[in-house]
Coordinates of C-alpha atoms in Angstrom, one line a residue:
X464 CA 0.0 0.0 0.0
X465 CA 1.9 3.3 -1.3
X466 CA 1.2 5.4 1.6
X467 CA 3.1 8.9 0.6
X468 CA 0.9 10.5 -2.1
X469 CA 0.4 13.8 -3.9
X470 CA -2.7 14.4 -4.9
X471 CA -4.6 17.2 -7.0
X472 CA -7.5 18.5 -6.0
X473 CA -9.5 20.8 -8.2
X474 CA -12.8 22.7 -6.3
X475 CA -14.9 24.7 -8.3
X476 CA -17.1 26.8 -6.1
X477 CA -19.9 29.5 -7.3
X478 CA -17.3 31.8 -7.5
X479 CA -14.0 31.3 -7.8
X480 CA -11.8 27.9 -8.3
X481 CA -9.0 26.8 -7.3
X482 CA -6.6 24.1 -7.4
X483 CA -4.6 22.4 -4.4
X484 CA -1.8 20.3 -3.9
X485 CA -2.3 17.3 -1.1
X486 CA 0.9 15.8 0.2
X487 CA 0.0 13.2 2.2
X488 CA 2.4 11.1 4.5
X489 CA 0.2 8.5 5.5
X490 CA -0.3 10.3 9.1
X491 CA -1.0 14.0 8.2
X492 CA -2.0 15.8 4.8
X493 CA -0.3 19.6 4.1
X494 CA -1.8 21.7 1.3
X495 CA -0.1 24.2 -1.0
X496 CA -2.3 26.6 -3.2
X497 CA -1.0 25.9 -6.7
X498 CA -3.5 27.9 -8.3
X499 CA -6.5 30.5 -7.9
X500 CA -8.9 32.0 -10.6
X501 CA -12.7 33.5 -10.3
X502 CA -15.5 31.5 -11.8
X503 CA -17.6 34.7 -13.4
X504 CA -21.1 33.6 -14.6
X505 CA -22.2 35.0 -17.7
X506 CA -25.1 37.0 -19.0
X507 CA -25.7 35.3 -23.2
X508 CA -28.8 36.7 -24.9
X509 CA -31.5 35.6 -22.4
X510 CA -29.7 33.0 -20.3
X511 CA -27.0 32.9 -17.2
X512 CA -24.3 29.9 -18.5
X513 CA -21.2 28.7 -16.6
X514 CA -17.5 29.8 -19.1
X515 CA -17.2 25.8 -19.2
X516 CA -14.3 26.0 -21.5
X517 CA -12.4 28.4 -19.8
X518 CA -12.7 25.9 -16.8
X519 CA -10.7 23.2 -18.7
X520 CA -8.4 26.3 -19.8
X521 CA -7.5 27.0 -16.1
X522 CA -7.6 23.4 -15.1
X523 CA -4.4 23.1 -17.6
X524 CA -3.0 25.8 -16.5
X525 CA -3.1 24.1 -12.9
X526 CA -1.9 20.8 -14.5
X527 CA 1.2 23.0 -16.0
X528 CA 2.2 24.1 -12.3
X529 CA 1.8 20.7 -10.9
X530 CA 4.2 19.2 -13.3
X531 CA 6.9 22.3 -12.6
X532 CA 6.7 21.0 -8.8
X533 CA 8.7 18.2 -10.0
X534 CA 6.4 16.1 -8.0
X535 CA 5.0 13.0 -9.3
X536 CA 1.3 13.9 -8.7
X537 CA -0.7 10.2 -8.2
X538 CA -4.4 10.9 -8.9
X539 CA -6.6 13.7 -9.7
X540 CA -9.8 14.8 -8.3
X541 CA -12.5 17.0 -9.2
X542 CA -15.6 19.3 -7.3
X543 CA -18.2 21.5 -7.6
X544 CA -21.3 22.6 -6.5
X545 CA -24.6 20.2 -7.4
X546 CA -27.2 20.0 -9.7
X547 CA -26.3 21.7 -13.2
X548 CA -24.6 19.7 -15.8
X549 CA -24.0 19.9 -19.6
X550 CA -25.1 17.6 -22.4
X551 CA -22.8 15.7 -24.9
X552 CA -23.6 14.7 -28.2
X553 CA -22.8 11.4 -29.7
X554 CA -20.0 13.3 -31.6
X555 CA -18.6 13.7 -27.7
X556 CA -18.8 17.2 -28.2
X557 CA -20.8 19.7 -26.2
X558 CA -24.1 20.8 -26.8
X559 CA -25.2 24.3 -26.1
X560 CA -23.5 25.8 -22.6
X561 CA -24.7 24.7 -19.4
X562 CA -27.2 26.9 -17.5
X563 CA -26.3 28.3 -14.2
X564 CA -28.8 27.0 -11.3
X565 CA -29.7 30.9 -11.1
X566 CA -31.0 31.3 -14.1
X567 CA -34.8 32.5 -14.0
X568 CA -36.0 29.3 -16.4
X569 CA -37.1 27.1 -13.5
X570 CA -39.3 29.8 -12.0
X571 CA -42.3 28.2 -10.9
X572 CA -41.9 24.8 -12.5
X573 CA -42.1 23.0 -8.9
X574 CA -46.2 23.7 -9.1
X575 CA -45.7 22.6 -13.0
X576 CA -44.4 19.4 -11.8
X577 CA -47.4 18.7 -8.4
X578 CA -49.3 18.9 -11.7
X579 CA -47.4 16.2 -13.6
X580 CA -46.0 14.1 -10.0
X581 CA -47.9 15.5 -6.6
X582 CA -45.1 16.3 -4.5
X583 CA -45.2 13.8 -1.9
X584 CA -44.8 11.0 -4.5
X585 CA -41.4 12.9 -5.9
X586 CA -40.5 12.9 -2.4
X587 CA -41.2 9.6 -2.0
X588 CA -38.8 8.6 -4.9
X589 CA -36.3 11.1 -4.4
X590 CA -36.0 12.3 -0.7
X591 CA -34.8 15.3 -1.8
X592 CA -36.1 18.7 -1.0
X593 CA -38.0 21.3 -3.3
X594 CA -35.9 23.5 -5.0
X595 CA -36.7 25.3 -8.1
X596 CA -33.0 25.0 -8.9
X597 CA -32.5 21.3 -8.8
X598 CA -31.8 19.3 -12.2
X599 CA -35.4 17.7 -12.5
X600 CA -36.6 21.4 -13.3
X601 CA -33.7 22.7 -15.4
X602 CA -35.0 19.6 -17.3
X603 CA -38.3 20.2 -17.0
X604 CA -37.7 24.0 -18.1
X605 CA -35.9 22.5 -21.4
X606 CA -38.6 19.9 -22.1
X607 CA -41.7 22.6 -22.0
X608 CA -39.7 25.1 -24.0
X609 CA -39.1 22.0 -26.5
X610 CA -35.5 23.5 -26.8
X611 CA -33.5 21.7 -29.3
X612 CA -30.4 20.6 -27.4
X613 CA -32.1 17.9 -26.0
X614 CA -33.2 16.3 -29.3
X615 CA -29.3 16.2 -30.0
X616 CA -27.8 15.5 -26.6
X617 CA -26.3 12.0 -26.0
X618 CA -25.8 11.6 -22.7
X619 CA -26.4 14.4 -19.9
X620 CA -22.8 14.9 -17.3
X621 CA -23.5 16.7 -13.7
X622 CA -20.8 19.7 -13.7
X623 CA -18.0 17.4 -11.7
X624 CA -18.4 14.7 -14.6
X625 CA -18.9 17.2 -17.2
X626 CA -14.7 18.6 -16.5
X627 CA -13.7 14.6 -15.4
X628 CA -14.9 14.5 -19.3
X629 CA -13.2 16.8 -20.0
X630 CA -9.6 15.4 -18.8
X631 CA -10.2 11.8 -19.4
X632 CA -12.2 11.3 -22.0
X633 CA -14.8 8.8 -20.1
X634 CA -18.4 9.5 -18.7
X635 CA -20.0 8.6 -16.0
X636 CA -21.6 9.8 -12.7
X637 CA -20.3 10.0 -9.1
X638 CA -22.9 9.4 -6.7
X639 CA -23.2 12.0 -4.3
X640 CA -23.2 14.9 -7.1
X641 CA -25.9 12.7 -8.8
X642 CA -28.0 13.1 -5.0
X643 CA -28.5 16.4 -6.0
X644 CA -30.2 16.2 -9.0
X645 CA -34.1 15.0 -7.6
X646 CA -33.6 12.3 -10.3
X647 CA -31.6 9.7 -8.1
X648 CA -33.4 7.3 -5.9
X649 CA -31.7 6.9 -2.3
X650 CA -32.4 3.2 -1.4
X651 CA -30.9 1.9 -5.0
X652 CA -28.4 4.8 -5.3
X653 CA -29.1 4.7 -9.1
X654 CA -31.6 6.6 -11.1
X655 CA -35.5 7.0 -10.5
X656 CA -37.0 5.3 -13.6
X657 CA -40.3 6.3 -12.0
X658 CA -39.0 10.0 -12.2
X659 CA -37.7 9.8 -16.0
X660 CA -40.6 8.4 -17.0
X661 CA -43.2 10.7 -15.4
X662 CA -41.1 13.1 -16.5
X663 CA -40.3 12.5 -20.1
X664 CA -36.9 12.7 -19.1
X665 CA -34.3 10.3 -21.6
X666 CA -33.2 7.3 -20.1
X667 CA -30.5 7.1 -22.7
X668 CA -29.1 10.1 -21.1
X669 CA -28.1 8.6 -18.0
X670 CA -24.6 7.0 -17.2
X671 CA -23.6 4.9 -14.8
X672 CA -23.3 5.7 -11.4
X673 CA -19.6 5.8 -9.6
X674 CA -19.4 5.7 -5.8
X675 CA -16.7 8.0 -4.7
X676 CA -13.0 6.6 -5.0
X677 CA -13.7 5.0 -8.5
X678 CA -11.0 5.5 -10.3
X679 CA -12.8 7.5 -13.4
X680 CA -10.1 6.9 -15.9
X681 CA -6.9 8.6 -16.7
X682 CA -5.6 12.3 -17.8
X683 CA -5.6 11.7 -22.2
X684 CA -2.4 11.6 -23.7
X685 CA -2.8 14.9 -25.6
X686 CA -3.6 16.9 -22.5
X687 CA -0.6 15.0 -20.5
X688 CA 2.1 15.8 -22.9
X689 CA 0.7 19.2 -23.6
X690 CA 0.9 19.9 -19.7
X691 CA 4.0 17.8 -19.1
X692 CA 2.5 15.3 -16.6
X693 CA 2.2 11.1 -16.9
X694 CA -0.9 9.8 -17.8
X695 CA -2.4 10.5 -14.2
X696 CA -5.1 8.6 -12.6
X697 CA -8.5 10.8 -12.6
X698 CA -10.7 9.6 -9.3
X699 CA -14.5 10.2 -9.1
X700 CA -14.2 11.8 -5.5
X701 CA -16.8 12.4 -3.0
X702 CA -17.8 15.6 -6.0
X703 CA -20.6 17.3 -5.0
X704 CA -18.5 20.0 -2.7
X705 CA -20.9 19.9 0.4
X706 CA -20.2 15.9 0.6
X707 CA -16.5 16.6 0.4
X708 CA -16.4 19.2 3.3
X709 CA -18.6 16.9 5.3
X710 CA -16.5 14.0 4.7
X711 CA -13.5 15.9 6.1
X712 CA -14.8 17.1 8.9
X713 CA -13.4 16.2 11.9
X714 CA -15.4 14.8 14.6
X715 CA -14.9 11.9 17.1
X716 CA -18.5 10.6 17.6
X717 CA -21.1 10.2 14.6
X718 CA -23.5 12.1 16.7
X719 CA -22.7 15.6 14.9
X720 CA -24.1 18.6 13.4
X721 CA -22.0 20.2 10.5
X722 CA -22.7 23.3 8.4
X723 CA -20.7 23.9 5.5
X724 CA -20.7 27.4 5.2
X725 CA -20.0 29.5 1.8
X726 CA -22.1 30.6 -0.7
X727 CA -24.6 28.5 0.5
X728 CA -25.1 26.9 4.0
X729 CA -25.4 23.6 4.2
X730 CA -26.5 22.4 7.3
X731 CA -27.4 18.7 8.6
X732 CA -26.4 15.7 10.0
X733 CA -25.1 12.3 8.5
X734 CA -27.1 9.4 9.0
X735 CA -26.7 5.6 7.8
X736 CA -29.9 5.3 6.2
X737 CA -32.3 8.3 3.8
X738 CA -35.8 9.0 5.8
X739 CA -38.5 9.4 3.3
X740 CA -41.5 10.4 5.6
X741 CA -43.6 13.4 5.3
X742 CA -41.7 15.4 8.3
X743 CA -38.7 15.8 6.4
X744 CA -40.2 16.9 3.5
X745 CA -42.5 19.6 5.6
X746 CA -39.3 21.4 7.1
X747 CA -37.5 20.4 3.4
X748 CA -34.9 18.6 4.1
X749 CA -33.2 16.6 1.9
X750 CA -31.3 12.8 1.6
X751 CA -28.1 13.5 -0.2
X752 CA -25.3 11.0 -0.4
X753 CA -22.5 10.5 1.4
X754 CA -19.3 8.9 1.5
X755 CA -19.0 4.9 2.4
X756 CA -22.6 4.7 1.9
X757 CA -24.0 7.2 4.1
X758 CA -26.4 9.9 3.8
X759 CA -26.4 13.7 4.2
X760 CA -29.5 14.6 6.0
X761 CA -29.7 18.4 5.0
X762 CA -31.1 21.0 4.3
X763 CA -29.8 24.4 2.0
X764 CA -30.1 27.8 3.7
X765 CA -28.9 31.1 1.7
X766 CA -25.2 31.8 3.1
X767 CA -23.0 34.1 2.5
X768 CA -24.4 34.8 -1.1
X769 CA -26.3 37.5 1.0
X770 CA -23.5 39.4 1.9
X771 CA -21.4 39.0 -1.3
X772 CA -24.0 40.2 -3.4
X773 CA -24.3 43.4 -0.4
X774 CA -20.5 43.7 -1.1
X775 CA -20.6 43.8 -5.3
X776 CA -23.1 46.4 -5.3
X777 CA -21.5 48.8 -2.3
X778 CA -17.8 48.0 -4.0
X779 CA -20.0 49.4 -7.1
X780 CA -21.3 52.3 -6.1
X781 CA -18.4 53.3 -3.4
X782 CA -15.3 52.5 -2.4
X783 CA -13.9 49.4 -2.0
X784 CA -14.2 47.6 1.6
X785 CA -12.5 43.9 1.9
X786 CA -14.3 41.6 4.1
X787 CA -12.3 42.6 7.2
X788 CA -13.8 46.3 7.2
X789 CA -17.3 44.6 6.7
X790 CA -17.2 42.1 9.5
X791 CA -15.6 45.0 12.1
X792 CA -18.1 47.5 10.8
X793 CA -21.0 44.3 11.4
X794 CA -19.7 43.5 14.9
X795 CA -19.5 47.9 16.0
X796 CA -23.3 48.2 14.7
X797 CA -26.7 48.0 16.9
X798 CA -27.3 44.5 17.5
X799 CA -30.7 42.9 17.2
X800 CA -32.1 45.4 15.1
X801 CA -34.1 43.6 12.5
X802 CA -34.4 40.1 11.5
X803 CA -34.6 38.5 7.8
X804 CA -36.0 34.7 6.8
X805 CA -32.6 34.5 5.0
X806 CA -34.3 31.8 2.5
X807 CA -37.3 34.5 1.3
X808 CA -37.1 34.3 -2.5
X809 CA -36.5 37.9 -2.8
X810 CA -32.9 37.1 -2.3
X811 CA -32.0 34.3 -4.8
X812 CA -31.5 36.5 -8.1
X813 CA -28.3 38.5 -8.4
X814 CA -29.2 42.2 -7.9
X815 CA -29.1 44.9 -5.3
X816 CA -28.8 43.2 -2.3
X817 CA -28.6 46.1 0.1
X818 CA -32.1 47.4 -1.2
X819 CA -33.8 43.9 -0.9
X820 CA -32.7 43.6 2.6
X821 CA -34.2 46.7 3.3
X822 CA -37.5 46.4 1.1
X823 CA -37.8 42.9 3.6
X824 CA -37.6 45.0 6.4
X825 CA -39.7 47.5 5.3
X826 CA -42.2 45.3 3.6
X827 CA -41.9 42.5 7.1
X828 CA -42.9 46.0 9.2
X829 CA -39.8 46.2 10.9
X830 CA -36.7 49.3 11.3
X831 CA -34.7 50.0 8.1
X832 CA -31.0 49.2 8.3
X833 CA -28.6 51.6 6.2
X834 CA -25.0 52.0 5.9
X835 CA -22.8 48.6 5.3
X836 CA -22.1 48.1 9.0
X837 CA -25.8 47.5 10.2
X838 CA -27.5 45.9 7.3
X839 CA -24.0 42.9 7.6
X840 CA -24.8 42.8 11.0
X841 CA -28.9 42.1 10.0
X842 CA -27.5 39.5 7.7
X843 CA -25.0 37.9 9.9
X844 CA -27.5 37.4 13.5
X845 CA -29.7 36.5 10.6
X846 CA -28.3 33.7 9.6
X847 CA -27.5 32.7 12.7
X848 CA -31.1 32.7 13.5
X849 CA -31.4 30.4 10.8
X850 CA -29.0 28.0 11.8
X851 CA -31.0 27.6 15.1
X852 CA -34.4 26.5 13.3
X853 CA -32.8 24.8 11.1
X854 CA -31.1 22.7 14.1
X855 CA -34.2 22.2 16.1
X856 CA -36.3 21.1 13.3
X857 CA -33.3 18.3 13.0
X858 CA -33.8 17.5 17.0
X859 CA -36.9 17.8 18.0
X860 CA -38.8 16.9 14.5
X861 CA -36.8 14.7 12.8
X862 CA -34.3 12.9 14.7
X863 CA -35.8 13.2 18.2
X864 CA -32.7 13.8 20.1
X865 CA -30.5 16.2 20.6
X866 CA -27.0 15.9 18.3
X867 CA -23.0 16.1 20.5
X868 CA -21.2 18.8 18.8
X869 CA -21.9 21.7 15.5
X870 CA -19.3 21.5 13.1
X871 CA -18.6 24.3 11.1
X872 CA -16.6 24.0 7.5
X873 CA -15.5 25.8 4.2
X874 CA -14.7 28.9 3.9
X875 CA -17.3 31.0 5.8
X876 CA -15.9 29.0 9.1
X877 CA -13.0 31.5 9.1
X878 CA -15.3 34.2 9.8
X879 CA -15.3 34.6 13.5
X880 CA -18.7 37.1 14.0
X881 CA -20.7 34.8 12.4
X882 CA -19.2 31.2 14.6
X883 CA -20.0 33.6 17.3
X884 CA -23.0 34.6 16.7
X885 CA -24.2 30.7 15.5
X886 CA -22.7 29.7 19.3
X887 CA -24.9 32.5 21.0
X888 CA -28.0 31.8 19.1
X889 CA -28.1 27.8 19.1
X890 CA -26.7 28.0 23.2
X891 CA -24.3 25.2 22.2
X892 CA -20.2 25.4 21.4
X893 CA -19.4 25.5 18.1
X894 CA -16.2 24.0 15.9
X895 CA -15.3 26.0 13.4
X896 CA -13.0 24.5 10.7
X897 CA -10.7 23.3 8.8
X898 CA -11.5 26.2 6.7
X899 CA -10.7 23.9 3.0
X900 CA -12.9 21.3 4.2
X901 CA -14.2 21.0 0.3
X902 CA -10.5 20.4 -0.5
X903 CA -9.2 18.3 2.6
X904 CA -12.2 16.0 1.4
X905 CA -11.7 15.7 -2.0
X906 CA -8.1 15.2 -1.2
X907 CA -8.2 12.4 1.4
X908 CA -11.1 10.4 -1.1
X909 CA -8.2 10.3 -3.0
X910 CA -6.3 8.5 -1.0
X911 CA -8.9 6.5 -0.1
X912 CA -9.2 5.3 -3.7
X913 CA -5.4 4.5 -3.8
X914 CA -6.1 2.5 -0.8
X915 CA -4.2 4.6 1.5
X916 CA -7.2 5.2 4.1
X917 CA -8.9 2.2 4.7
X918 CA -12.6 4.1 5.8
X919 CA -14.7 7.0 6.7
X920 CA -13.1 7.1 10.7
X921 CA -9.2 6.9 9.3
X922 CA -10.1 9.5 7.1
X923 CA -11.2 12.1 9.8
X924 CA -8.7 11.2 12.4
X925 CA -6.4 12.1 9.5
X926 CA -8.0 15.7 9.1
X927 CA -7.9 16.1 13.3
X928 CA -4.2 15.5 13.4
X929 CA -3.7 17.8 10.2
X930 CA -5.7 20.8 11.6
X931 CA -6.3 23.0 14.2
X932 CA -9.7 23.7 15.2
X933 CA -11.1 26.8 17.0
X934 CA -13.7 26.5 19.7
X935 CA -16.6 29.1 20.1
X936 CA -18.6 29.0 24.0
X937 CA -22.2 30.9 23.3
X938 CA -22.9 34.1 25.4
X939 CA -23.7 34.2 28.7
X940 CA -27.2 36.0 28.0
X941 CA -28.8 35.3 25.6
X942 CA -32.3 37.2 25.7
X943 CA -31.7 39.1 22.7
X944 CA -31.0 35.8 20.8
X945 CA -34.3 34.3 21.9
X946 CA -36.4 37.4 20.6
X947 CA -34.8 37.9 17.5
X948 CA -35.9 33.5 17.4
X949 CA -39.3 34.9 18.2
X950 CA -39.2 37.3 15.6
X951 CA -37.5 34.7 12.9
X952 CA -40.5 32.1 13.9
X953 CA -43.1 34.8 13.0
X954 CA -41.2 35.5 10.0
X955 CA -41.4 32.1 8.9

């Protein structure tokens, strides 16, 4: 068993991406940054598309670095956020440019679909919660506007597969990005014919299903020599991002709440087995899979895409504040002084954030923030608030006891306001990091798939002894946490 590896990990976030080096002794795991570049949706006629080929352009320019380490790089692995993907024709060549999961097509098509399915039976099927971004509607959006990429389209790649493609030359799909799609079926782990049927959706489009640590195939000759690596192995890792920062989080017990905080929030538990009852679909909650066969019992709450979008349009309009300035302006406001359902759809579309937050407060009949300082601090004890429900609805509803420890993970775990303000308003110590969860994860499913961890527990006792983790003790008073709950629950 070869036990000192370096590994490549490429993680594709909303965005920006990034790729990482992994040297890993068989003991601990060190990461070098190789290489950094934003991921910049873009507006075409009347759609919002991912710049897919200037991902592969960036991934070779990563590839180029990695061979000028000198290092003998053993595998490859690959990331990004769920349920868009791209469609290949049976020339192998792309068809069209794939959509971004913000795109206004799927607007509404969750009541089109109770009309085709009722909801409870997709549920049923699926276990996955309703969102209007998930792939079953991106599909369903192409299929009612009869758009012709699907009468051409050969096989249909989630984004993770779509760049695997891209390098190696084979398709299939991993297993946990698949989990995101509301076309997957979490007893079998394979694809709903029940849903592609009801649906009208292609079987033929469909490829097998990888768990994570399948070797995918290997990096094609002419991309190799072109970069001046070997013909490295590419492995299907854990390649939905959320399942790769919970796999590397690092708890002792299996009695843990995590939230994988960025753009999004991600917040849950893991589980051995999906729940498919009608409680978990009320508070929408979804089965996603896991790594070594478990499941992520989560649900998405807006993140940090709040106060990026607040940021882009102040940086627009004024002078340039980094995140540092934000967060000290955040903690120096008023505390407490109004409260947002950080998940009301007035905040999903790229916009001006600042003037939706305070439109919700004006429209929700409470104070106005203004200035940068207050309305950060709104969004922060906000989604704070947030974090709370979405906790309790996991102990008291669904799992009907209380969880050990709240992980937190990804990149939003190095802001220290917000770990605060999630200790003071769920009353319970939080852990906040490794910060590169996504990337430790990806990483270490690497290794796994060179044999080098042997499960699930080696692999986290492998991120504990890599990385420090910070501790965060909730307030001593928390009264002005429990009414802004209050205010959240009538809110809500």
């Amino acid at each position: 068993m070869q036990k000192h590896l370096n590994l490549l990990c490429f993680d594709f976030g909303a965005s920006s991406g990034r790729a990482i080096l992994g040297v890993f002794d068989g003991e601990k795991i060190e990461l070098t940054d190789l290489h950094r570049f934003s991921n910049d949706p873009v507006k075409l006629n009347d759609r919002l598309v991912w710049d897919v080929q200037r991902f592969l352009y960036e991934m070779k320019q990563a590839l180029t670095k990695a061979a000028k380490t000198g290092l003998k790089i053993d595998a490859i692995g690959i990331d990004t956020w769920g349920v868009d993907y791209g469609l290949i024709g049976v020339d192998g060549n792309l068809v069209g440019i794939p959509v971004h999961y913000r795109d206004e097509r799927t607007v509404g098509l969750i009541e089109e679909a109770a009309k085709i399915m009722p909801k409870q039976q997709i549920f049923e099927r699926t276990g996955l919660a309703f969102l209007e971004l998930n792939t079953l509607y991106q599909l369903l959006a192409m299929i009612r506007e009869d758009d012709p990429q699907l009468k051409i389209a050969d096989k249909l790649l989630m984004m993770p597969d779509l760049l695997s493609y891209f390098l190696t030359g084979e398709m299939a799909t991993e297993y946990t990005i698949a989990s995101t799609s509301q076309l997957i079926d979490p007893g079998t782990r394979d694809w709903s014919d029940e849903i592609l049927d009801a649906f009208g959706i292609p079987r033929h489009l469909m490829t097998k299903i990888q768990q994570p640590g399948e070797v995918r195939g290997v990096l094609l000759k002419e991309i190799a020599d072109e970069v001046g690596l070997d013909q490295v192995p590419v492995i299907a890792v854990a390649s939905h991002d959320t399942a790769s920062a919970v796999a590397a989080v690092p708890a002792s017990t299996e009695n843990f709440a995590f939230l994988s905080s960025g753009t999004w929030s991600l917040l849950g538990t893991e589980i051995k087995a999906p729940m498919r009852d009608v409680k978990l679909m009320d508070a929408n909650y979804s089965n996603e899979g896991g790594l070594c066969g478990t499941t992520r019992l989560l649900k998405n709450i807006m993140g940090l895409w709040i106060i990026s979008e607040c940021q882009r349009e102040w940086d627009r309009r004024e002078d340039a504040v980094d995140i540092v300035e934000l967060v000290r302006r955040a903690e120096a406001a008023e505390p407490f002084f109004a409260v947002l359902n950080v998940d009301d759809p007035s905040f999903n579309l790229p916009g001006d954030m600042p003037a939706r937050v305070q439109q919700y407060c004006e429209r929700t009949g409470q104070r106005v923030p203004k200035g940068r300082g207050q309305i950060s601090r709104v969004v922060y004890e906000s989604l704070a608030l947030k974090y709370r429900w979405g906790v309790e609805r996991l102990e008291q509803d669904l799992l009907g006891h209380a969880l050990d420890a709240f992980h937190i993970v990804g990149g939003g775990s190095k802001n220290k306001l917000l770990n605060q303000f999630t200790a003071d308003a769920l009353g319970k110590t939080v852990y906040a990091g490794p910060s590169e969860g996504t990337a430790i994860g990806n990483l270490l499913v690497q290794a796994m798939g060179l044999g080098a961890i042997e499960d699930l527990a080696a692999l986290r006792r492998v991120v504990r002894r890599s990385f420090p983790v910070e501790q965060y003790q909730p307030c001593a008073d928390r009264a002005g946490w429990d009414k802004g709950y209050q205010t959240l629950l009538g809110l809500l």
